[in-house]
Short mmCIF file of C-alpha atoms in Angstrom, two decimals:
data_model
loop_
_atom_site.label_atom_id
_atom_site.label_comp_id
_atom_site.label_asym_id
_atom_site.label_seq_id
_atom_site.Cartn_x
_atom_site.Cartn_y
_atom_site.Cartn_z
CA MET A 125 -0.07 0.07 0.02
CA MET A 126 1.23 3.40 -0.92
CA THR A 127 1.40 6.06 1.95
CA MET A 128 0.57 9.60 1.12
CA GLY A 129 0.12 12.65 3.32
CA ASP A 130 -3.15 14.47 2.99
CA ASP A 131 -1.68 17.18 0.95
CA ALA A 132 -0.39 14.85 -1.66
CA LYS A 133 -3.63 12.90 -1.44
CA ALA A 134 -5.61 16.14 -2.17
CA ALA A 135 -3.32 16.75 -5.20
CA VAL A 136 -4.14 13.23 -6.62
CA VAL A 137 -7.84 13.33 -5.88
CA LEU A 138 -8.50 16.75 -7.26
CA THR A 139 -6.09 16.81 -10.45
CA THR A 140 -6.20 13.16 -11.82
CA ARG A 141 -8.75 10.97 -13.36
CA LEU A 142 -7.75 7.95 -11.20
CA GLY A 143 -10.76 6.05 -10.06
CA ARG A 144 -13.09 7.23 -12.80
CA ARG A 145 -11.82 8.39 -16.10
CA ASP A 146 -14.70 11.01 -16.64
CA ARG A 147 -13.94 13.00 -13.37
CA PRO A 148 -13.88 16.81 -13.92
CA ALA A 149 -10.25 16.97 -12.69
CA LEU A 150 -8.65 20.44 -12.06
CA SER A 151 -6.12 21.69 -14.53
CA PRO A 152 -2.63 22.73 -13.17
CA ALA A 153 -3.41 26.36 -13.29
CA VAL A 154 -6.87 25.84 -11.36
CA TRP A 155 -5.19 23.66 -8.93
CA HIS A 156 -2.42 26.29 -8.18
CA SER A 157 -5.12 28.98 -7.76
CA LEU A 158 -6.96 26.76 -5.34
CA VAL A 159 -3.92 26.13 -3.23
CA GLN A 160 -3.26 29.81 -3.22
CA ALA A 161 -6.65 30.53 -1.92
CA LEU A 162 -6.30 28.04 0.64
CA GLN A 163 -3.14 29.41 1.81
CA ASP A 164 -4.69 32.84 1.88
CA ALA A 165 -7.14 31.37 4.35
CA GLY A 166 -4.57 29.87 6.43
CA LEU A 167 -5.35 26.46 5.06
CA ARG A 168 -3.57 23.40 3.36
CA PRO A 169 -4.90 21.15 0.66
CA GLY A 170 -5.04 18.37 3.05
CA ASP A 171 -7.74 20.40 5.21
CA LEU A 172 -10.21 19.80 2.51
CA PHE A 173 -10.90 16.28 3.90
CA ARG A 174 -11.87 17.79 7.17
CA GLY A 175 -15.48 18.80 5.80
CA GLU A 176 -17.28 21.00 3.33
CA GLU A 177 -17.04 24.04 5.51
CA VAL A 178 -13.22 24.28 4.76
CA ILE A 179 -13.85 25.12 1.11
CA ASP A 180 -16.41 27.74 2.13
CA ARG A 181 -13.75 29.58 4.15
CA THR A 182 -11.80 30.18 0.85
CA ALA A 183 -12.27 32.70 -1.77
CA VAL A 184 -13.06 30.59 -4.64
CA ALA A 185 -16.00 30.80 -7.17
CA GLU A 186 -18.99 28.60 -6.34
CA ASP A 187 -18.45 26.56 -9.51
CA LEU A 188 -15.03 25.70 -8.59
CA ALA A 189 -16.20 24.68 -4.93
CA ALA A 190 -18.82 22.39 -6.40
CA ARG A 191 -16.23 20.71 -8.40
CA VAL A 192 -13.96 20.29 -5.39
CA ARG A 193 -16.79 18.82 -3.35
CA ALA A 194 -17.61 16.30 -6.19
CA LEU A 195 -13.98 15.28 -6.71
CA ILE A 196 -13.52 14.61 -3.06
CA GLU A 197 -16.36 12.20 -3.15
CA ASP A 198 -14.26 9.92 -5.14
CA THR A 199 -11.37 9.84 -2.69
CA VAL A 200 -11.73 6.14 -1.83
CA ALA A 201 -11.78 4.96 -5.36
CA VAL A 202 -8.83 7.17 -6.13
CA THR A 203 -6.61 5.93 -3.24
CA VAL A 204 -7.61 2.32 -4.28
CA GLU A 205 -6.40 2.85 -7.80
CA VAL A 206 -3.08 4.43 -6.44
CA ASP A 207 -2.44 1.22 -4.59
CA THR A 208 -3.11 -0.80 -7.74
CA LEU A 209 -0.60 1.26 -9.70
CA ALA A 210 1.91 0.93 -7.02
CA GLY A 211 1.53 -2.90 -7.30
CA LYS A 212 2.49 -2.46 -11.05
CA GLY A 213 5.64 -0.46 -10.17
CA ILE A 214 4.13 2.86 -10.86
CA ARG A 215 4.82 5.47 -8.40
CA VAL A 216 2.74 8.84 -7.86
CA VAL A 217 4.92 11.94 -7.32
CA THR A 218 3.17 15.07 -6.27
CA TYR A 219 4.33 18.76 -6.38
CA GLY A 220 5.52 18.73 -2.80
CA ASP A 221 7.40 15.40 -2.78
CA GLU A 222 11.22 15.55 -2.52
CA HIS A 223 11.56 13.67 -5.85
CA TYR A 224 9.39 16.25 -7.70
CA PRO A 225 11.63 18.13 -10.29
CA VAL A 226 12.80 21.38 -8.92
CA ARG A 227 13.01 22.82 -12.43
CA TYR A 228 9.26 22.38 -12.96
CA ARG A 229 8.52 24.47 -9.99
CA ARG A 230 11.06 27.01 -11.21
CA ARG A 231 10.42 27.08 -14.94
CA LEU A 232 6.90 26.13 -15.46
CA GLY A 233 5.14 28.14 -12.70
CA THR A 234 1.43 27.51 -12.67
CA GLN A 235 1.75 25.11 -15.57
CA ALA A 236 3.73 22.69 -13.43
CA PRO A 237 1.79 19.44 -13.26
CA PRO A 238 0.64 18.81 -9.58
CA VAL A 239 0.99 15.03 -10.04
CA LEU A 240 3.35 12.80 -12.05
CA PHE A 241 3.15 9.03 -12.73
CA THR A 242 6.59 7.69 -12.58
CA VAL A 243 8.54 4.38 -13.09
CA GLY A 244 12.11 3.80 -12.62
CA ASP A 245 15.06 5.94 -11.20
CA LEU A 246 13.67 9.08 -9.93
CA GLY A 247 17.01 10.45 -9.32
CA LEU A 248 17.41 11.14 -13.10
CA LEU A 249 14.78 13.96 -12.79
CA GLY A 250 16.76 16.43 -10.84
CA GLY A 251 20.33 16.44 -12.31
CA GLY A 252 19.91 18.08 -15.80
CA GLY A 253 20.87 16.62 -19.14
CA VAL A 254 20.27 16.89 -22.75
CA GLY A 255 16.75 16.97 -24.52
CA ILE A 256 16.48 15.61 -28.09
CA VAL A 257 13.36 15.98 -30.02
CA GLY A 258 12.30 16.06 -33.49
CA SER A 259 10.11 14.71 -36.33
CA ARG A 260 8.54 11.40 -36.29
CA ASN A 261 9.37 11.12 -39.88
CA VAL A 262 12.90 12.11 -39.78
CA ASP A 263 15.17 11.26 -42.80
CA PRO A 264 18.27 9.17 -42.55
CA ALA A 265 20.69 12.11 -42.09
CA GLY A 266 18.42 13.50 -39.27
CA ALA A 267 18.30 10.11 -37.74
CA ALA A 268 22.06 9.90 -37.69
CA VAL A 269 22.27 13.32 -35.98
CA ALA A 270 19.77 12.12 -33.25
CA ARG A 271 21.84 9.10 -32.61
CA GLU A 272 25.16 10.89 -32.51
CA VAL A 273 23.79 13.61 -30.14
CA ALA A 274 22.37 11.08 -27.83
CA GLY A 275 25.55 8.86 -27.75
CA TYR A 276 27.68 12.05 -27.20
CA ALA A 277 25.48 13.08 -24.19
CA ALA A 278 25.46 9.54 -22.76
CA ARG A 279 29.33 9.08 -23.11
CA GLY A 280 29.71 12.42 -21.29
CA GLY A 281 27.54 11.32 -18.34
CA LEU A 282 24.41 13.32 -19.39
CA PRO A 283 20.95 11.77 -19.15
CA VAL A 284 18.96 12.13 -22.35
CA PHE A 285 15.38 13.53 -22.11
CA SER A 286 12.91 12.73 -24.87
CA GLY A 287 9.25 11.98 -25.50
CA GLY A 288 9.32 8.20 -26.55
CA ALA A 289 7.46 8.73 -29.80
CA ARG A 290 8.43 7.17 -33.05
CA GLY A 291 11.26 8.87 -34.96
CA VAL A 292 13.84 11.07 -33.36
CA ASP A 293 12.57 10.48 -29.77
CA GLN A 294 12.95 6.65 -29.94
CA LEU A 295 16.25 6.88 -32.04
CA ALA A 296 17.69 9.12 -29.33
CA MET A 297 16.68 7.18 -26.34
CA ALA A 298 17.83 3.78 -27.77
CA ALA A 299 21.25 5.35 -28.85
CA ALA A 300 21.77 6.74 -25.30
CA LEU A 301 20.88 3.29 -23.66
CA ASP A 302 23.27 1.49 -26.24
CA ALA A 303 26.07 3.83 -25.18
CA GLY A 304 25.53 2.98 -21.55
CA GLY A 305 23.87 6.32 -20.58
CA SER A 306 20.62 7.12 -18.79
CA VAL A 307 17.33 8.17 -20.34
CA VAL A 308 14.12 9.98 -19.24
CA GLY A 309 11.06 9.25 -21.27
CA VAL A 310 8.30 11.97 -20.98
CA LEU A 311 5.42 10.22 -22.36
CA ALA A 312 2.16 11.33 -24.18
CA ASP A 313 0.95 7.68 -24.48
CA SER A 314 0.20 4.72 -22.08
CA LEU A 315 2.82 4.44 -19.30
CA GLU A 316 1.39 0.95 -18.51
CA ARG A 317 1.81 -0.23 -22.03
CA GLN A 318 5.35 1.22 -22.20
CA ILE A 319 6.57 -0.67 -19.13
CA ARG A 320 5.77 -4.03 -20.70
CA LYS A 321 7.94 -3.66 -23.67
CA PRO A 322 11.10 -5.76 -23.39
CA ASP A 323 13.54 -3.11 -24.00
CA THR A 324 12.06 -0.89 -21.25
CA LEU A 325 12.06 -3.66 -18.87
CA ALA A 326 15.74 -4.30 -19.60
CA ALA A 327 16.51 -0.65 -18.93
CA LEU A 328 14.47 -0.66 -15.75
CA ASP A 329 16.37 -3.63 -14.54
CA GLY A 330 19.66 -1.94 -15.33
CA GLY A 331 18.61 1.26 -13.52
CA GLN A 332 19.15 3.25 -16.77
CA ILE A 333 15.68 4.84 -17.27
CA CYS A 334 12.90 6.87 -15.86
CA LEU A 335 9.56 7.22 -17.39
CA ILE A 336 7.17 9.86 -16.35
CA THR A 337 3.74 11.14 -17.52
CA GLN A 338 1.06 13.74 -16.27
CA GLN A 339 -1.78 11.74 -17.66
CA HIS A 340 -3.53 8.61 -16.53
CA PRO A 341 -1.21 5.77 -16.93
CA ARG A 342 -3.47 3.79 -19.20
CA ALA A 343 -4.43 6.73 -21.33
CA GLY A 344 -3.35 6.38 -24.90
CA PHE A 345 -1.84 9.01 -27.35
CA SER A 346 -3.61 12.30 -28.13
CA VAL A 347 -2.38 15.54 -29.61
CA GLY A 348 -3.34 17.32 -26.52
CA ALA A 349 -1.24 15.06 -24.31
CA ALA A 350 1.68 15.51 -26.64
CA MET A 351 1.38 19.33 -26.69
CA GLY A 352 1.17 19.17 -22.80
CA ARG A 353 4.22 16.82 -22.63
CA ASN A 354 6.57 19.01 -24.68
CA LYS A 355 7.25 21.59 -22.00
CA LEU A 356 8.03 18.98 -19.49
CA ILE A 357 11.06 17.85 -21.75
CA TYR A 358 12.28 21.34 -22.22
CA ALA A 359 11.98 22.21 -18.48
CA LEU A 360 13.92 19.28 -17.39
CA ALA A 361 16.95 19.81 -19.68
CA ASP A 362 20.01 21.86 -19.50
CA VAL A 363 19.43 22.27 -23.24
CA THR A 364 16.98 20.56 -25.68
CA VAL A 365 18.27 19.91 -29.14
CA VAL A 366 15.64 20.09 -31.97
CA VAL A 367 16.95 17.90 -34.57
CA ALA A 368 14.50 18.39 -37.34
CA SER A 369 11.15 20.29 -37.36
CA ASP A 370 8.56 21.20 -39.93
CA ARG A 371 8.06 24.97 -40.56
CA GLY A 372 4.95 26.50 -38.80
CA ARG A 373 3.20 23.26 -38.09
CA GLY A 374 3.61 19.88 -36.09
CA GLY A 375 4.30 19.14 -32.36
CA THR A 376 8.07 19.62 -32.62
CA TRP A 377 7.60 23.09 -34.01
CA GLN A 378 4.92 24.00 -31.49
CA GLY A 379 6.74 22.69 -28.47
CA ALA A 380 9.85 24.75 -29.61
CA VAL A 381 8.06 27.80 -30.18
CA GLU A 382 6.28 27.63 -26.93
CA ALA A 383 9.54 26.89 -25.12
CA LEU A 384 11.30 29.93 -26.62
CA ARG A 385 8.36 32.17 -25.91
CA HIS A 386 7.83 31.29 -22.30
CA GLY A 387 11.41 30.41 -21.27
CA TYR A 388 10.76 26.86 -20.35
CA GLY A 389 14.67 26.00 -20.99
CA ASN A 390 17.40 26.46 -23.39
CA VAL A 391 16.50 25.61 -27.04
CA ALA A 392 19.18 24.54 -29.63
CA VAL A 393 18.42 23.69 -33.25
CA TRP A 394 20.56 21.33 -35.39
CA ARG A 395 22.01 23.23 -38.39
CA GLY A 396 23.36 20.79 -40.92
CA ALA A 397 22.61 17.70 -42.88
CA GLY A 398 19.24 16.24 -41.70
CA GLU A 399 17.80 19.54 -40.33
CA GLY A 400 14.11 20.20 -40.88
CA ALA A 401 12.45 23.00 -42.83
CA GLY A 402 11.59 24.79 -39.70
CA ASN A 403 15.04 24.84 -38.18
CA THR A 404 16.08 28.17 -39.74
CA GLU A 405 13.04 29.78 -38.39
CA LEU A 406 13.44 28.46 -34.93
CA GLU A 407 17.14 29.94 -34.90
CA LYS A 408 15.77 33.14 -35.99
CA SER A 409 13.30 33.06 -33.05
CA GLY A 410 16.06 32.60 -30.67
CA ALA A 411 17.20 28.88 -30.65
CA LEU A 412 20.89 28.50 -30.21
CA PRO A 413 22.47 26.86 -33.52
CA LEU A 414 24.18 23.57 -33.10
CA THR A 415 26.46 22.92 -35.99
CA ALA A 416 28.66 20.36 -34.50
CA VAL A 417 27.96 17.77 -31.70
CA GLU A 418 31.05 18.77 -29.81
CA ARG A 419 29.28 22.15 -29.16
CA LEU A 420 26.87 20.34 -26.88
CA ASP A 421 29.31 20.63 -23.90
CA GLU A 422 29.00 24.47 -24.30
CA LEU A 423 25.36 24.53 -24.57
CA ALA A 424 24.69 22.05 -21.89
CA SER A 425 26.69 23.91 -19.24
CA GLY A 426 24.13 23.48 -16.79
CA ASP A 427 23.15 27.36 -16.58
CA ASP A 428 19.49 27.79 -15.85
CA ALA A 429 18.02 29.83 -18.70
CA ALA A 430 14.81 30.69 -17.06
CA PRO A 431 14.82 32.95 -13.85
CA PRO A 432 13.22 31.35 -10.71
CA VAL A 433 9.39 31.65 -10.85
CA GLN A 434 7.90 33.35 -7.80
CA MET A 435 5.70 30.47 -6.44
CA THR A 436 3.63 30.41 -3.35
CA MET A 437 2.74 26.73 -3.48
CA LEU A 438 3.12 24.34 -0.62
CA ASP A 439 6.54 22.58 -0.93
#
């Protein structure tokens, strides 16, 4: 049985779809605003389990108060599923946990997910590394770049962060593992399905991998999940290399543009054989050009591109 404090349990009950997939779970921004309202009233999230009068003491809109009351009614079902996931090796990490990535708090602000579902070595979430992203339909030259960057990072002791999708993501993760390195897969597809794959099981047994997702561990791929996942890659990495992107469209392009606009992390873009049609425009928008893999050491110096976000959330 997994043990959670009341604050952590409140985050899971109010912001996930455990227990019942059609639950009206709170978005990260709404959750953070609720926690702020509770703090202003001298309360903590765990106090919500003390009775309905607690939410009445906060300055939140009645529609939000009604959602909170409805969600809390599912507490037993949610905690039962948390225990079921724990039996499968899937751990729930909430915003206030010691293993929650500090960079999510600093870089994402109110977009930081209150809850992560995780498998593997949680120590990989806090030490920085190199993100590698790109097109699903990457050409052979781009595929070679993805492998080369991943192998170089791994041999230098830097974890590789990617999204686990077909194309650049999977190529980079496999190359890092083959080079004896570590990887963090930030998934927009079913975590439960991923941990049943033989290569994933081997990496888990070897302590080389951590998989995380902010969606239900059984939820399949969706465009919305992929877009929400992108910022989580950029925010973890010292620098994220965009190997190939389409111009003006596609998840890789949108994720890089969003990261540049909001300062989620350092963004580099490959300039050379295998680059995508959008790479030039991303450089014009502020992405750092990477023309040789050896420059990765300079770009992944560990400097935090985004200033600390002033947060008032409970740690």
